[in-house]
Amino acid sequence: MNILNSPAPAAGGNGNHKNLEACSIVIFGASGDLTARKLIPALYHLFKDGLMPPTFRVIGFARREKTDASWRQELRTALDQFSRTKPVDDKVWAAFAENIFYCIGDLTDDAAYARLEKQLGTFGNPALRDNLLFYLAISPSQFGEVVEQVHRSNLLKRDGPGWQRLVVEKPFGHDLASAEKLNHELTRYAHESQVFRIDHYLGKETVQNILMFRFSNSIFERLWNRESVDHVQITVSEKIGVGDRGGYYEEAGALRDMVQNHMLQVLSLIAMEPPVSLEAEAVRDEKVKLLKSIRPLSLDDVAKQIVRGQYFAGSVGGEMRTGYRQETKVKPDSNVETFAALKLFIDNWRWSGVPFYLRTGKNLPMSASEVRIQFRPTPNVLFAAQCGSHLDANALTLRLQPNEGISLRFNGKVPGTTIGVRPVRMHFSYDAEFGAYTPEAYERLLLEAIAGDATLFIRRDEVETAWKIADSIRAGWEGRSLTNREFYSAGTWGPIAADDLLAQLGHTWHEPLVIK
Ligand code: BG6
């Protein structure tokens, strides 16, 4: 069964009622940050909410010397810090922790995999030996080695017994060629259907809501096309800078870090055609189709339609931030972008001629993600005398985070004896309606991977198509230093060039809505 058509949840509930089979979750790279910060807290909450399979084991595989007991203790300390519900429930933790084990070993050492294989056998239940979720919380350069090793140890097979799945994290390559190589390595001993590529944006409740909203409301779906929509703006802005991730960021930049994955995912959900069903392949077919209909960008198009930016020192919410070039592990003459704005066209029947503007950046004035559907204005023949040449057009805003909700902007008459027209808003808030319900994206994603539902994961052709788009942009930037119009002060909405981009068609960026 698919997450998107599972029974309606009670307010605040998860709404998954899957019959999950017993399985073991093997985390490679278990000593890393991700395990303590995200994976174990997510599994703990799934367990607490009664959503884990009745029988399961979690095995951490890493090089450092640890025992089951010392690892459990370490994870417990981390959970106190990273759990989304506090305090941690001691009884629940104790019951959960009994299922956690540690396997010491180097990723390149055959003997370590033999130990892992043996350990899985000691659990007694054949399902705990054969149903295996391998979570590769390791560098992509090690994927090939691990896949080969688990295959050789008889732990990864294409056709059973049981099921084996590989869950991988971003970054999934740094361009098309490297992504193709990773795909080749992952599928050397596994079917594509066994590979679960994570984009944590797809685990966000509000991102999933996009499909629900679009395809269950006739009043909006009818307007969701070039006849009614003037343009679309997708903003994912972050108040944080690159912090201590300078080294990683120098290799990534905003294009690889945010656009190739999260932003293009949101775009494809917003713009895709209705799938024939909510099954994984049907949904992913439509997302890929959408990505393939994005008009290819020539070098010349990149110069005209894509803007990059880099922050210099400035104040964000009263706090002074250093410039990107002064961050740790960043080259003092770096041209890496911390901001990107794109004008894309989708050359299909529905969206022909409608600009899609995407922007994302670090050290912007607020952390907010939203999609704004800007409708075409009415002919301004009736109110021109009173309102001047400009009558605000309707807009629908899907607020993804924070204050998840939907707002509709329309015009209303200003009360009084004169005919004054002014835009007003209607707000809907998920919290106010359903109560606060904020599971971490990883909870949903881990549950889906255990259940074997790939809807919320990125398919091979999807990741490769997204890289083709990112690569064409990078090619346009190659060897070009940043110009003055591409720098922005920390705490502002990006470089002037980003405003110029919208001005070409008479548009302006809209600041994300702040709903109190
Ligand atoms: C990650 C990026 O994938 O997403 C980070 O590597 C970014 O740079 C983060 O900060 C944003 O995610 P969220 O869930 O905070 O919007």
PDB file of C-alpha atoms and ligand atoms in Angstrom, residues 170 200-201 204 236 238 240 245 248-249 257-258 262 362 369 401, ligand 1:
ATOM      1  CA  LYS A 170      22.518  12.879  -0.785  1.00  0.00           C
ATOM      2  CA  HIS A 200      14.540  14.584   2.840  1.00  0.00           C
ATOM      3  CA  TYR A 201      12.195  17.208   1.383  1.00  0.00           C
ATOM      4  CA  LYS A 204       8.220  16.573   4.836  1.00  0.00           C
ATOM      5  CA  VAL A 236      13.504  28.119  -0.090  1.00  0.00           C
ATOM      6  CA  GLU A 238      17.629  29.955   4.900  1.00  0.00           C
ATOM      7  CA  ILE A 240      21.756  30.147   8.421  1.00  0.00           C
ATOM      8  CA  ARG A 245      30.282  23.075   6.361  1.00  0.00           C
ATOM      9  CA  TYR A 248      31.542  20.557   1.752  1.00  0.00           C
ATOM     10  CA  TYR A 249      29.969  23.726   0.443  1.00  0.00           C
ATOM     11  CA  ASP A 257      23.138  21.438  -2.415  1.00  0.00           C
ATOM     12  CA  MET A 258      19.569  22.645  -2.865  1.00  0.00           C
ATOM     13  CA  HIS A 262      15.033  19.761  -3.055  1.00  0.00           C
ATOM     14  CA  LYS A 362      21.999  31.086   2.763  1.00  0.00           C
ATOM     15  CA  SER A 369       9.920  27.748   2.129  1.00  0.00           C
ATOM     16  CA  GLN A 401       7.775  25.725   6.453  1.00  0.00           C
TER      17      GLN A 401
HETATM   18  C1  BG6 B   1      20.218  19.998   3.152  1.00  0.00           C
HETATM   19  C2  BG6 B   1      21.307  20.932   2.714  1.00  0.00           C
HETATM   20  O1  BG6 B   1      20.010  19.009   2.183  1.00  0.00           O
HETATM   21  O2  BG6 B   1      19.017  20.735   3.330  1.00  0.00           O
HETATM   22  C3  BG6 B   1      21.501  22.048   3.710  1.00  0.00           C
HETATM   23  O3  BG6 B   1      22.520  20.204   2.570  1.00  0.00           O
HETATM   24  C4  BG6 B   1      20.195  22.753   3.990  1.00  0.00           C
HETATM   25  O4  BG6 B   1      22.467  22.979   3.239  1.00  0.00           O
HETATM   26  C5  BG6 B   1      19.110  21.741   4.326  1.00  0.00           C
HETATM   27  O5  BG6 B   1      20.392  23.638   5.069  1.00  0.00           O
HETATM   28  C6  BG6 B   1      17.749  22.413   4.403  1.00  0.00           C
HETATM   29  O6  BG6 B   1      16.818  21.508   4.897  1.00  0.00           O
HETATM   30  P1  BG6 B   1      15.601  22.001   5.806  1.00  0.00           P
HETATM   31  O7  BG6 B   1      14.872  20.722   6.127  1.00  0.00           O
HETATM   32  O8  BG6 B   1      16.203  22.667   6.996  1.00  0.00           O
HETATM   33  O9  BG6 B   1      14.804  22.941   4.963  1.00  0.00           O
END
